[in-house]
Tab-separated table of C-alpha atoms and ligand atoms in Angstrom:
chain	number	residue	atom	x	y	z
M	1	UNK	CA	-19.296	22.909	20.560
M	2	UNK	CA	-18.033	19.558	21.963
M	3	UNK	CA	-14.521	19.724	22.963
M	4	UNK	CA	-12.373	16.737	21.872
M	5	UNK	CA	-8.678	15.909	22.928
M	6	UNK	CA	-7.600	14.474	20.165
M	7	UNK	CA	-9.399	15.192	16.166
M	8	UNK	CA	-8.542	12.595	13.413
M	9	UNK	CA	-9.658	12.635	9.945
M	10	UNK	CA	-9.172	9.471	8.325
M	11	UNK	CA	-10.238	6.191	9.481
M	12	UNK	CA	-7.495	4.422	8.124
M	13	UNK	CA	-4.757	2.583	9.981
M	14	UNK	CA	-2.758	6.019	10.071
M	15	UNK	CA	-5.615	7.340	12.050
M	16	UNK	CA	-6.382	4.119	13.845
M	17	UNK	CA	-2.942	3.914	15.377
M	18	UNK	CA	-3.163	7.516	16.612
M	19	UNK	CA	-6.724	7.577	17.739
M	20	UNK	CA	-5.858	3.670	19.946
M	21	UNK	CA	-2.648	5.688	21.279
M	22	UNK	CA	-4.069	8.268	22.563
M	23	UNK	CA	-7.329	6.172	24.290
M	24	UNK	CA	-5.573	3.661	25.286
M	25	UNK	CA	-2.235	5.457	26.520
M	26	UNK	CA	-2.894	8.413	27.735
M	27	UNK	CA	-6.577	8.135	28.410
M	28	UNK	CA	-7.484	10.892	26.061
M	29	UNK	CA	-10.854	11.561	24.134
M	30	UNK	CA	-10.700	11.258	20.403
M	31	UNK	CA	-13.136	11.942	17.664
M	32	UNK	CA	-12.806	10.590	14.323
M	33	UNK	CA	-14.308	11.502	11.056
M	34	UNK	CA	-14.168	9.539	8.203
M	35	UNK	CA	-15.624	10.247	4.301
M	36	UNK	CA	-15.988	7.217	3.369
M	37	UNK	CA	-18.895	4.748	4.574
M	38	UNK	CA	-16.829	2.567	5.695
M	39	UNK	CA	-14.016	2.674	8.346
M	40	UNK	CA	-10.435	0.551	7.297
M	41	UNK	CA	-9.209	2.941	4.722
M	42	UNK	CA	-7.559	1.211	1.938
M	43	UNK	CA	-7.262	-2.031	3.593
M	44	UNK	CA	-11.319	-2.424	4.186
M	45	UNK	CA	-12.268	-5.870	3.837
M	46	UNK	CA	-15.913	-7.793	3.557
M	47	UNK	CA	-17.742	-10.462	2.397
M	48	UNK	CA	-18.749	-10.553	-0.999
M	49	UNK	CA	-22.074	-11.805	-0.295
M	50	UNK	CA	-22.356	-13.475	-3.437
M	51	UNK	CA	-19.420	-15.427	-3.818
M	52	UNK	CA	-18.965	-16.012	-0.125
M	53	UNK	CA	-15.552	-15.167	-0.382
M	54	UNK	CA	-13.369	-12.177	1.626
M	55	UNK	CA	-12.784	-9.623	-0.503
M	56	UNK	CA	-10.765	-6.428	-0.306
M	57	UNK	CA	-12.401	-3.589	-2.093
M	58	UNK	CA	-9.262	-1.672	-2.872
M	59	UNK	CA	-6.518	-4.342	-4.107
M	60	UNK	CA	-4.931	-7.154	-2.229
M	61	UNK	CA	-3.638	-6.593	0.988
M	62	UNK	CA	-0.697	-8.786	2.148
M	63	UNK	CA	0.871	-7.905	5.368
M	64	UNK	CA	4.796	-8.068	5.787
M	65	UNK	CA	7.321	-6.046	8.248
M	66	UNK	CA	10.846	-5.958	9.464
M	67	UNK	CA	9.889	-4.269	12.038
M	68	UNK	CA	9.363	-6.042	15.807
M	69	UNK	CA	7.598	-2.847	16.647
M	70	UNK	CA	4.832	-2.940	14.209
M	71	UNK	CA	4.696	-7.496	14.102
M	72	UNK	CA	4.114	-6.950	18.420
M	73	UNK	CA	1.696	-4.419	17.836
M	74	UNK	CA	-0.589	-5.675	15.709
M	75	UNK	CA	-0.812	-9.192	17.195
M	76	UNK	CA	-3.144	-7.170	20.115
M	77	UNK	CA	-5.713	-6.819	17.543
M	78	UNK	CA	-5.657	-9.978	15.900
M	79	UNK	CA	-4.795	-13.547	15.308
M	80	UNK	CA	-2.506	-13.823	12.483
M	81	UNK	CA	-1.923	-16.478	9.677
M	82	UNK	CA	1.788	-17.298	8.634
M	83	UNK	CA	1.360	-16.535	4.779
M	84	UNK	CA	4.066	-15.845	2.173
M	85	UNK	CA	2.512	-14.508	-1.067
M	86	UNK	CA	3.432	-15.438	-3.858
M	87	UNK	CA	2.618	-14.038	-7.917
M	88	UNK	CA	2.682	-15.976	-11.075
M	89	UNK	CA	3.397	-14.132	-14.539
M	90	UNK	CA	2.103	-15.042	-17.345
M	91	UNK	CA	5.270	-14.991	-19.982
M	92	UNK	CA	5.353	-16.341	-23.195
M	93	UNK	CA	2.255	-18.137	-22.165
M	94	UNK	CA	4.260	-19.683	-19.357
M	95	UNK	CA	3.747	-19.367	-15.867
M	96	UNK	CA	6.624	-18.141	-14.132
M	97	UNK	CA	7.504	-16.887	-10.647
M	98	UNK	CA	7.802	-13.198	-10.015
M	99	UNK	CA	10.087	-11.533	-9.287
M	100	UNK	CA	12.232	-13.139	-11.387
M	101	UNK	CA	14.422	-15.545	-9.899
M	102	UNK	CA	16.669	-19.044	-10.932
M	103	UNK	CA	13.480	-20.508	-12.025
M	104	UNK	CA	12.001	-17.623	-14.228
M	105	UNK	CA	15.057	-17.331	-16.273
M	106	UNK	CA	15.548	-21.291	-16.820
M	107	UNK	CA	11.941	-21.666	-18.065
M	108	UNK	CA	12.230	-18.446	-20.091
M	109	UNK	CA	15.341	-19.035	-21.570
M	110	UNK	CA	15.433	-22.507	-21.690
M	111	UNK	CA	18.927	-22.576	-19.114
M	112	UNK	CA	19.566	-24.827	-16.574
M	113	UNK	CA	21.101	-22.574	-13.847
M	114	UNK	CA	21.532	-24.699	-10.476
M	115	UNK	CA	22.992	-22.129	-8.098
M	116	UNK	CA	23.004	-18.237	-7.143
M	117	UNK	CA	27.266	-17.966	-8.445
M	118	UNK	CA	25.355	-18.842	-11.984
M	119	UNK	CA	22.413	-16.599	-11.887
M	120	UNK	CA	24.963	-13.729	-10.633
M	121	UNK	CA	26.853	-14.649	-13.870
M	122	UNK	CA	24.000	-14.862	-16.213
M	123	UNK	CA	22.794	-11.232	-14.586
M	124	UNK	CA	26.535	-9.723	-15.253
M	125	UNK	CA	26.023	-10.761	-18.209
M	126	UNK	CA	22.421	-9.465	-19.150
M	127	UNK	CA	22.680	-6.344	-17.798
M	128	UNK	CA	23.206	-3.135	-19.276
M	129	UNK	CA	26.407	-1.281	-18.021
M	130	UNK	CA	26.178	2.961	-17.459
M	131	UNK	CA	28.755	5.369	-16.859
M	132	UNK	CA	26.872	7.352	-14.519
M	133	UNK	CA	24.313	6.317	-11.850
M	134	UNK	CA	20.657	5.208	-14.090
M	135	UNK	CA	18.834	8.289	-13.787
M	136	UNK	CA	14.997	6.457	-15.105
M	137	UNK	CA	12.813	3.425	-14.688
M	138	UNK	CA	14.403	2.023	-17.713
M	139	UNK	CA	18.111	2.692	-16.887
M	140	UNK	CA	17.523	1.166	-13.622
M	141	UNK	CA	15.939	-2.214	-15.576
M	142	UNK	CA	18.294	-2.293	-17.771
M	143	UNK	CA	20.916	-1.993	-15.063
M	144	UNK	CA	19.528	-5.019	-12.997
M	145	UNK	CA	18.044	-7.100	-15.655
M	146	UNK	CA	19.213	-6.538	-19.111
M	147	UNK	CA	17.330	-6.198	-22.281
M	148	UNK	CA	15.572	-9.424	-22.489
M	149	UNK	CA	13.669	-9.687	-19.152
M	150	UNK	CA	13.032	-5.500	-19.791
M	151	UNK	CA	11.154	-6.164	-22.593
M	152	UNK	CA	9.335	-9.348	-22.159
M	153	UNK	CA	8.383	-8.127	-18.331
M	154	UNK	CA	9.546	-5.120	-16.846
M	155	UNK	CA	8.864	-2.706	-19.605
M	156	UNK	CA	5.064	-4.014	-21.029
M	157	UNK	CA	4.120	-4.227	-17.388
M	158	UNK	CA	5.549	-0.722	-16.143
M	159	UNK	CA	3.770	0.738	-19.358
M	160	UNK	CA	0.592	-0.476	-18.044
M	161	UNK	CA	0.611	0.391	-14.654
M	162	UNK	CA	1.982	3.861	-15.456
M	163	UNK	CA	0.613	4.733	-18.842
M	164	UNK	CA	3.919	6.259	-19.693
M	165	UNK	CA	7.414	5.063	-21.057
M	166	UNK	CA	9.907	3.773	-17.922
M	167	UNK	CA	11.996	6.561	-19.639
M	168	UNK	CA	9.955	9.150	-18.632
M	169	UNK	CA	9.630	7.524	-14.202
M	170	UNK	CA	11.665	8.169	-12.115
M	171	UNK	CA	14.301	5.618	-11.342
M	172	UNK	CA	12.583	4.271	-7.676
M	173	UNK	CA	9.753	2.784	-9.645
M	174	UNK	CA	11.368	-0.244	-11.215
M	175	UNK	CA	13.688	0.202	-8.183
M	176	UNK	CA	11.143	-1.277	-5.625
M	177	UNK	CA	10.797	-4.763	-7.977
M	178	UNK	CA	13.467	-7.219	-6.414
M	179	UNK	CA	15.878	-9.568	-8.772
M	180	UNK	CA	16.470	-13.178	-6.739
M	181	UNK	CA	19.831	-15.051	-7.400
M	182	UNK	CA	18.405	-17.900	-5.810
M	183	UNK	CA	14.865	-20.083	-5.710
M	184	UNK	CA	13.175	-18.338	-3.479
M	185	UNK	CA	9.480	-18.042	-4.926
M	186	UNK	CA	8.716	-15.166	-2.144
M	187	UNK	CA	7.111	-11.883	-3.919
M	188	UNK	CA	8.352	-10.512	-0.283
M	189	UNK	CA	11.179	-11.185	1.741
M	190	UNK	CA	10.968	-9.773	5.177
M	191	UNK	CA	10.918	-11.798	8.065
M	192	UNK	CA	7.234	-11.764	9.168
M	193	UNK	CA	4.856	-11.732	6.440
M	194	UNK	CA	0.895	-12.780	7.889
M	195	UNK	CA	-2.826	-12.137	6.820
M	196	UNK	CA	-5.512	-11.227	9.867
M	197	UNK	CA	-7.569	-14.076	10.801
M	198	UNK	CA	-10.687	-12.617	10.556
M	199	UNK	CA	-9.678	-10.058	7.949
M	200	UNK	CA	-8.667	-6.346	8.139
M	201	UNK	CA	-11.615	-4.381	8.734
M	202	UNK	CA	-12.026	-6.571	12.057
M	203	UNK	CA	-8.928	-5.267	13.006
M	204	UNK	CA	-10.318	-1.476	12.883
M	205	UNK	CA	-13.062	-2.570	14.524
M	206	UNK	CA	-11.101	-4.217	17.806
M	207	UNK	CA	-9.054	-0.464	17.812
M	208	UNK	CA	-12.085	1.734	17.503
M	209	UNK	CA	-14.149	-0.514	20.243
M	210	UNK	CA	-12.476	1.643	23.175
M	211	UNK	CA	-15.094	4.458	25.378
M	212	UNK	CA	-12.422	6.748	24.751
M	213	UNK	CA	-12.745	6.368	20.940
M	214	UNK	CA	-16.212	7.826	18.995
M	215	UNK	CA	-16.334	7.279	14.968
M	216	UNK	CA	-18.425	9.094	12.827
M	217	UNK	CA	-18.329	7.551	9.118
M	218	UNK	CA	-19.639	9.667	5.906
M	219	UNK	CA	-18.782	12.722	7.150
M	220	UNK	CA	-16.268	15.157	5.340
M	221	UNK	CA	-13.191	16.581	7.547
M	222	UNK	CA	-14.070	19.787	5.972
M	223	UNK	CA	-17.639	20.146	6.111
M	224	UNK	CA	-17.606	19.943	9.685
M	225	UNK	CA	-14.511	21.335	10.403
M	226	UNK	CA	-15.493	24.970	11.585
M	227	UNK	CA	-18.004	23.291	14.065
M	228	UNK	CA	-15.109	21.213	15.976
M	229	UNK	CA	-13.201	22.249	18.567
M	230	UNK	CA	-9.987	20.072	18.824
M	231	UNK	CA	-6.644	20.050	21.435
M	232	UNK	CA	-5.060	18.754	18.611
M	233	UNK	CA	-5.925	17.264	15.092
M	234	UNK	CA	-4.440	14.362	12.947
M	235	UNK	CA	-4.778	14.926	9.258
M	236	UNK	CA	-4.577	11.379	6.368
M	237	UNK	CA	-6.447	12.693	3.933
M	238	UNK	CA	-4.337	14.131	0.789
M	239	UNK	CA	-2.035	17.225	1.660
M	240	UNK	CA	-3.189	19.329	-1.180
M	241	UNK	CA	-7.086	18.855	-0.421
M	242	UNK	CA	-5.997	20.320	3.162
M	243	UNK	CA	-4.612	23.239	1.135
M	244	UNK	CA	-6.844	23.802	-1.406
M	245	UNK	CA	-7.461	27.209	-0.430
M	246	UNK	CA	-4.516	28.262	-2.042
M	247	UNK	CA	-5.395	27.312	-5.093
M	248	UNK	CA	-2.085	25.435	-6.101
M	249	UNK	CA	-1.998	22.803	-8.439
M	250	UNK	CA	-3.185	19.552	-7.148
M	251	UNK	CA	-0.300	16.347	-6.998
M	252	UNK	CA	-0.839	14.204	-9.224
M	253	UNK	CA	-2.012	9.960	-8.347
M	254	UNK	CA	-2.124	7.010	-10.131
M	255	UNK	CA	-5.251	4.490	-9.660
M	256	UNK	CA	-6.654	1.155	-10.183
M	257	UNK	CA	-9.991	-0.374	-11.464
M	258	UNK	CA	-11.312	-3.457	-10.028
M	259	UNK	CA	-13.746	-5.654	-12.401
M	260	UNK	CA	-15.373	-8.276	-11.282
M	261	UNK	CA	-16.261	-11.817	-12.572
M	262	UNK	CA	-18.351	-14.247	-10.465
M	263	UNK	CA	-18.080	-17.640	-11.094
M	264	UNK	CA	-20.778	-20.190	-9.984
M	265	UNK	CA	-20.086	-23.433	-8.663
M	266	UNK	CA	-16.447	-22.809	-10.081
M	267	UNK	CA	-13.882	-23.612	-7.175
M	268	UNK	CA	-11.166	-22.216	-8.640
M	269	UNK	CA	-10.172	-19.537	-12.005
M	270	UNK	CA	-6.687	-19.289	-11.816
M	271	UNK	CA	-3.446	-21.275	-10.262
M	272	UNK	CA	-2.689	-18.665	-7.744
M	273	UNK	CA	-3.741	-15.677	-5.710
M	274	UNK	CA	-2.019	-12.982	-8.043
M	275	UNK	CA	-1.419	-13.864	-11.731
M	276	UNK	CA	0.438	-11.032	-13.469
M	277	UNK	CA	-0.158	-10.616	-17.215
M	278	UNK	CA	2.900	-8.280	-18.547
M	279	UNK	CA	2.315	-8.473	-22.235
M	280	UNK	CA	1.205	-5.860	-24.748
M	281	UNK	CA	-1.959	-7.522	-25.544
M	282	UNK	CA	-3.573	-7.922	-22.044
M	283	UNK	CA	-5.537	-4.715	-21.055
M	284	UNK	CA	-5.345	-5.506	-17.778
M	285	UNK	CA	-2.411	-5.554	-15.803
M	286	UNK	CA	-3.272	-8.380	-13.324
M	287	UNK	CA	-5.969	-10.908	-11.776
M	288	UNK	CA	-6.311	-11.682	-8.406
M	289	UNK	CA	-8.857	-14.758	-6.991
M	290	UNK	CA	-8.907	-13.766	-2.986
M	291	UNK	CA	-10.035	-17.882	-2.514
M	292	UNK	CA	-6.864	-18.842	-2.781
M	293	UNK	CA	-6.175	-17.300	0.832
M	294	UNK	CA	-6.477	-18.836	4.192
M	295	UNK	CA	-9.103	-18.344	6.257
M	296	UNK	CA	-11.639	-18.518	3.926
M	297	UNK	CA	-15.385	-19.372	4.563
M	298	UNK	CA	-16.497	-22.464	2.122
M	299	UNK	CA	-17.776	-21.853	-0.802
M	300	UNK	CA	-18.372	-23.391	-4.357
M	301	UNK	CA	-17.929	-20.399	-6.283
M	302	UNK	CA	-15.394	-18.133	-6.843
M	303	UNK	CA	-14.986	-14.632	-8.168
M	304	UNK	CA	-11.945	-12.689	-9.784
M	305	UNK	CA	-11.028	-9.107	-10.000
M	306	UNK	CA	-9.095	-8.361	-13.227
M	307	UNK	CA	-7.133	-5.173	-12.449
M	308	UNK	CA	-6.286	-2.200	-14.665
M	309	UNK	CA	-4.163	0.858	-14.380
M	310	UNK	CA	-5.826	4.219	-14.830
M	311	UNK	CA	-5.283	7.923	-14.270
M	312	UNK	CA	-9.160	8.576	-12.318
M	313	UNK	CA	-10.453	7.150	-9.557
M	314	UNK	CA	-8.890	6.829	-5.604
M	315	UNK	CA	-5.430	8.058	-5.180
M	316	UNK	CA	-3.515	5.118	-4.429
M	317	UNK	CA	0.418	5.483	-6.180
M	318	UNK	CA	2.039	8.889	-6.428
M	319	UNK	CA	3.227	9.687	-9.714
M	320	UNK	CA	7.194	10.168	-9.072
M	321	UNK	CA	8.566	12.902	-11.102
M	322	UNK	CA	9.494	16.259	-10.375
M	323	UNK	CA	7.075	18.564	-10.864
M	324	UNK	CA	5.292	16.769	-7.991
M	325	UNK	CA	8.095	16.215	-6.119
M	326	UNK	CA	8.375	19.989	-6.044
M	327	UNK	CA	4.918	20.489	-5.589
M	328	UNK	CA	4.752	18.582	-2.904
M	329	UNK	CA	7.843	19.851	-0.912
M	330	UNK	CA	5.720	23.034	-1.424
M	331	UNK	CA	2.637	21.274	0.615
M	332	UNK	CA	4.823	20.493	3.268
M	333	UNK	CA	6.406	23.745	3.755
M	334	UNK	CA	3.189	24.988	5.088
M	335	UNK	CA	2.199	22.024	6.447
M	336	UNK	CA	4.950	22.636	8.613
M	337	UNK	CA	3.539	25.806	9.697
M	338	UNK	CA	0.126	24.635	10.359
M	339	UNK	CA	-0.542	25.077	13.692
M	340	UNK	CA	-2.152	22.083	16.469
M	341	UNK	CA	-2.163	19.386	13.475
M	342	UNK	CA	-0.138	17.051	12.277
M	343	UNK	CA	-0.221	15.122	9.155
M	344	UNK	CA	0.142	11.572	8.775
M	345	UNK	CA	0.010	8.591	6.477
M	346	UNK	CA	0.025	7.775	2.806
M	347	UNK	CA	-1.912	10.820	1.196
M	348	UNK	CA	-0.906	13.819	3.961
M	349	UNK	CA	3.236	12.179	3.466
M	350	UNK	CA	2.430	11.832	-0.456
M	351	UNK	CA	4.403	8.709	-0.349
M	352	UNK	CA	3.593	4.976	-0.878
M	353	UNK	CA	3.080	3.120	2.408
M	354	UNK	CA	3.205	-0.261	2.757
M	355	UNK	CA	0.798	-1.343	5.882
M	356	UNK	CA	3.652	-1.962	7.988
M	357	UNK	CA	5.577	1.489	7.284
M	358	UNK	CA	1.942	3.576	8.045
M	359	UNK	CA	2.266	1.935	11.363
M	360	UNK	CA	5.494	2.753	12.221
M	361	UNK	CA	5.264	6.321	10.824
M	362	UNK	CA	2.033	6.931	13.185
M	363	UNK	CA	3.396	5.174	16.497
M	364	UNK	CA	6.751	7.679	15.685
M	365	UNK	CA	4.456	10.880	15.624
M	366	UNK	CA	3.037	9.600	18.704
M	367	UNK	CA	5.686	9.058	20.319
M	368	UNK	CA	7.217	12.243	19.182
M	369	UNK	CA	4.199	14.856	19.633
M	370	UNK	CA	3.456	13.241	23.056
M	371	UNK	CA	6.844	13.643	24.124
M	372	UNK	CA	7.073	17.292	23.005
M	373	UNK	CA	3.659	18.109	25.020
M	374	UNK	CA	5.240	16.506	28.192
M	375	UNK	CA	8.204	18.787	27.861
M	376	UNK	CA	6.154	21.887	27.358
M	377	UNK	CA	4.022	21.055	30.105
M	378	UNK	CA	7.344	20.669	32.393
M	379	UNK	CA	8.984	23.766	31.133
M	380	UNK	CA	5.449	25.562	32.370
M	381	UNK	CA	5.434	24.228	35.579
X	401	FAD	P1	-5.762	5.356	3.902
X	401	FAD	O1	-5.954	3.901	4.098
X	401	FAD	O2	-5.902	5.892	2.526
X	401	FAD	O3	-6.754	6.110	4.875
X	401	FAD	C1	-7.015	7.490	4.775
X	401	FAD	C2	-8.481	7.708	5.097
X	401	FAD	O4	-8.748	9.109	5.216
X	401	FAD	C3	-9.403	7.183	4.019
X	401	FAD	O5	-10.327	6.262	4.579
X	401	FAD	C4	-10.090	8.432	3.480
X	401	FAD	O6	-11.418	8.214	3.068
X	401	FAD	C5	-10.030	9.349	4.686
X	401	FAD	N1	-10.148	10.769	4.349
X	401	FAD	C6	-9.471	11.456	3.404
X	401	FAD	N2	-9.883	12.745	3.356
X	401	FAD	C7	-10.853	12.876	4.289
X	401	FAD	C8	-11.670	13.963	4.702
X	401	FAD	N3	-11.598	15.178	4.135
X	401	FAD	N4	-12.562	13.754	5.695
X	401	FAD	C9	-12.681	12.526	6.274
X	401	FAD	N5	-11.936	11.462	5.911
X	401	FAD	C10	-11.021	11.632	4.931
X	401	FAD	N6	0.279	-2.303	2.004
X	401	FAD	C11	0.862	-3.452	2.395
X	401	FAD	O7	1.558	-3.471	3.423
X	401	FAD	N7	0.689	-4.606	1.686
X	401	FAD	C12	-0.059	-4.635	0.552
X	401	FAD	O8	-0.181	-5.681	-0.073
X	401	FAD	C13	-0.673	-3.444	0.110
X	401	FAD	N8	-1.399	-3.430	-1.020
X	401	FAD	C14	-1.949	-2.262	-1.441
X	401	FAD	C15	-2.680	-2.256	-2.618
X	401	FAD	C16	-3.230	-1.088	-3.084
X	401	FAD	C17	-4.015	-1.097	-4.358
X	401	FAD	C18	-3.045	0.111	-2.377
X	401	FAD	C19	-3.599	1.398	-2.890
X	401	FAD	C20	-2.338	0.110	-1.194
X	401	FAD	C21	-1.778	-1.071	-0.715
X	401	FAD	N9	-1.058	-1.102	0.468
X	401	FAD	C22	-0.476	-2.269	0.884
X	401	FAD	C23	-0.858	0.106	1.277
X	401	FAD	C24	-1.921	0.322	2.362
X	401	FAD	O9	-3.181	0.429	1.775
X	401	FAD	C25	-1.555	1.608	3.126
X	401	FAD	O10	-0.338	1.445	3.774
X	401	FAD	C26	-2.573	2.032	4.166
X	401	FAD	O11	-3.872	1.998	3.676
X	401	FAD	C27	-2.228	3.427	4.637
X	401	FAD	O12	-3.181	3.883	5.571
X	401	FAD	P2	-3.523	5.424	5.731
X	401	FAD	O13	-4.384	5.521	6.899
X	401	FAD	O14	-2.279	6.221	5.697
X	401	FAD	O15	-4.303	5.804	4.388
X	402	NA	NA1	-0.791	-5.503	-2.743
């Protein structure tokens, strides 16, 4: 048995930013194992070797923080592209910006708004008006946008992604999509917003390239697990696959399916990067044509992924009702009591992490675990 300082399971950033920390900070030896055949979690990256094109394998990736924390730390591991995303609907067989903002509503409904003190009046108007705080996905729409834009976006789309009636979500789902009084076109607002030169996965690889730092890829946390011997471990896989023991229910995820269309010597399918398609009819929820971003190689071709909702496949958005909510605060109680690891990211947190907010989280617990095993090492001595 080879002891290791530090154990992480989970190659993704989560486990990245914990496994560089430790290497790099306090010179400690770290061991990573990762399921998957890949490293870069969610955000992995490559060339479709058709196409010639950078492609994300699970969904677009756009990077954007608040935080000077996380924007300073990641410029060590790459060069980074000023790039502020922006979708296109497809409305009433008009393109329109999303979110919805002074534009969307003029070419929807044929105004001619000029300024934010007329969109905030057009909005008073629209929108629905409760006694008590909206308690679902369609009392908050309703609330912000009114029954007009509910139906011909918000409600078709939410459908789709969800498979279930907004009534029936809780109300932070259609909380999270933003309502602009003004022009701005931005699908994000914050005040650094960037895409990786060279694309994620290159990222991963400039964090894991440390002596300090050995990755083993397609190997199972928990088919190994009784043969390690770690000082401490970092856990981002999914909380109740750590627990399964116990035979709880599991928590529940929703996921995505990516098709893909090549097309030869066609330089471009659609008008943007994202193009969301709200309406009934569509199948498919959105398209997105990764050419459209920088960095780029050259190519004639292109090639689209047309993206659907769907209840199997990776867990990538927790559903958020109760009886997961619960289930999940039931998870953490004994996470809590777990002894030597400490669980981190997206799947351990059962929460939806932007990029940004799973760096954050990790450099905290770093900065919090390492700081707890400095006092307990001065109380000893
Ligand atoms: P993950 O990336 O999921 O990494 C966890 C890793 O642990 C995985 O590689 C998994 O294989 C591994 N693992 C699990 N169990 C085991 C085990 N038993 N043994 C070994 N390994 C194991 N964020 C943004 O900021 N901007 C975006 O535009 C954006 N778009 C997104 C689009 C989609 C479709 C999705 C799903 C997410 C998106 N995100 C985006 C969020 C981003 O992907 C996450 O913030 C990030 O991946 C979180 O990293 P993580 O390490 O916590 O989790
Ligand atoms: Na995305």
């Amino acid at each position: 048995q080879q002891q290791h300082d530090i154990c992480v399971v989970g190659a993704g950033l989560s486990g990245a930013v914990i496994a560089e920390r430790y290497a790099t900070q306090l010179n400690q030896k770290v061991l990573i194992v990762e399921k998957r055949g890949h490293i870069g979690g969610n955000c992995y990256d490559f060339l479709d070797p058709q196409a010639n094109v950078r492609i994300s394998k699970y969904g677009a990736h756009l990077f954007h923080t608040k935080h000077e924390r996380v924007w300073e730390y990641v410029q060590q591991f790459s060069e980074w592209t000023p790039y502020e995303h922006k979708v296109i609907g497809l409305v009433n067989n008009t393109h329109v910006p999303i979110p919805v903002n002074i534009d969307t509503v003029n070419t929807l409904f044929g105004l001619q708004l000029t300024n934010s003190q007329q969109m905030d009046q057009w909005l008073a108007k629209e929108q629905v008006k409760y006694d008590h705080e909206p308690s679902n996905a369609e009392e908050v729409a309703l609330s912000r946008v009114g029954p007009r834009l509910y139906d011909l976006i918000f409600k078709p789309y939410t459908k789709k992604q969800w498979d279930r009636d907004p009534k029936e979500l809780g109300p932070e789902v259609t909380a999270r999509i933003p309502v602009r009084n003004d022009f701005d076109g931005r699908y994000f607002s914050d005040p650094y917003q960037a895409l990786p030169k060279r694309g994620y996965t290159a990222i991963f690889e400039r964090m894991f390239h440390h002596p300090n730092i050995q990755v083993y890829t397609n190997v199972d946390y928990f088919d190994v697990r009784s043969q390690l011997d770690c000082g401490r471990t970092y856990y981002t896989g999914p909380i109740d696959t750590y627990f399964a023991d116990l035979g709880w229910e599991k928590l529940q995820y929703r996921s995505l399916t990516f098709e893909r269309q090549f097309y030869k010597n066609k330089d471009f399918f659609q008008p943007a990067f994202v193009v969301n398609h709200p309406y009934e009819s569509a199948d498919f929820t959105r398209i997105v044509e990764y050419k459209h971003l920088p960095d780029q190689p050259k190519s004639p071709h292109t090639v689209i992924f047309v993206e659907r909702s769907s209840d199997v496949g990776e867990p990538y958005y927790p559903i958020p009702n109760q009886r997961n909510k619960d289930l999940f605060r039931k998870y953490q109680d004994m996470a809590n009591k777990e002894p030597k690891v400490t669980f981190v990211g997206r799947l351990a947190n059962y929460k939806y992490f932007n990029m940004d907010d799973a760096i954050l989280n990790a450099l905290e617990l770093f900065d919090q675990d390492t700081q707890q095993q400095q006092k307990q090492r001065q109380e000893k001595a």
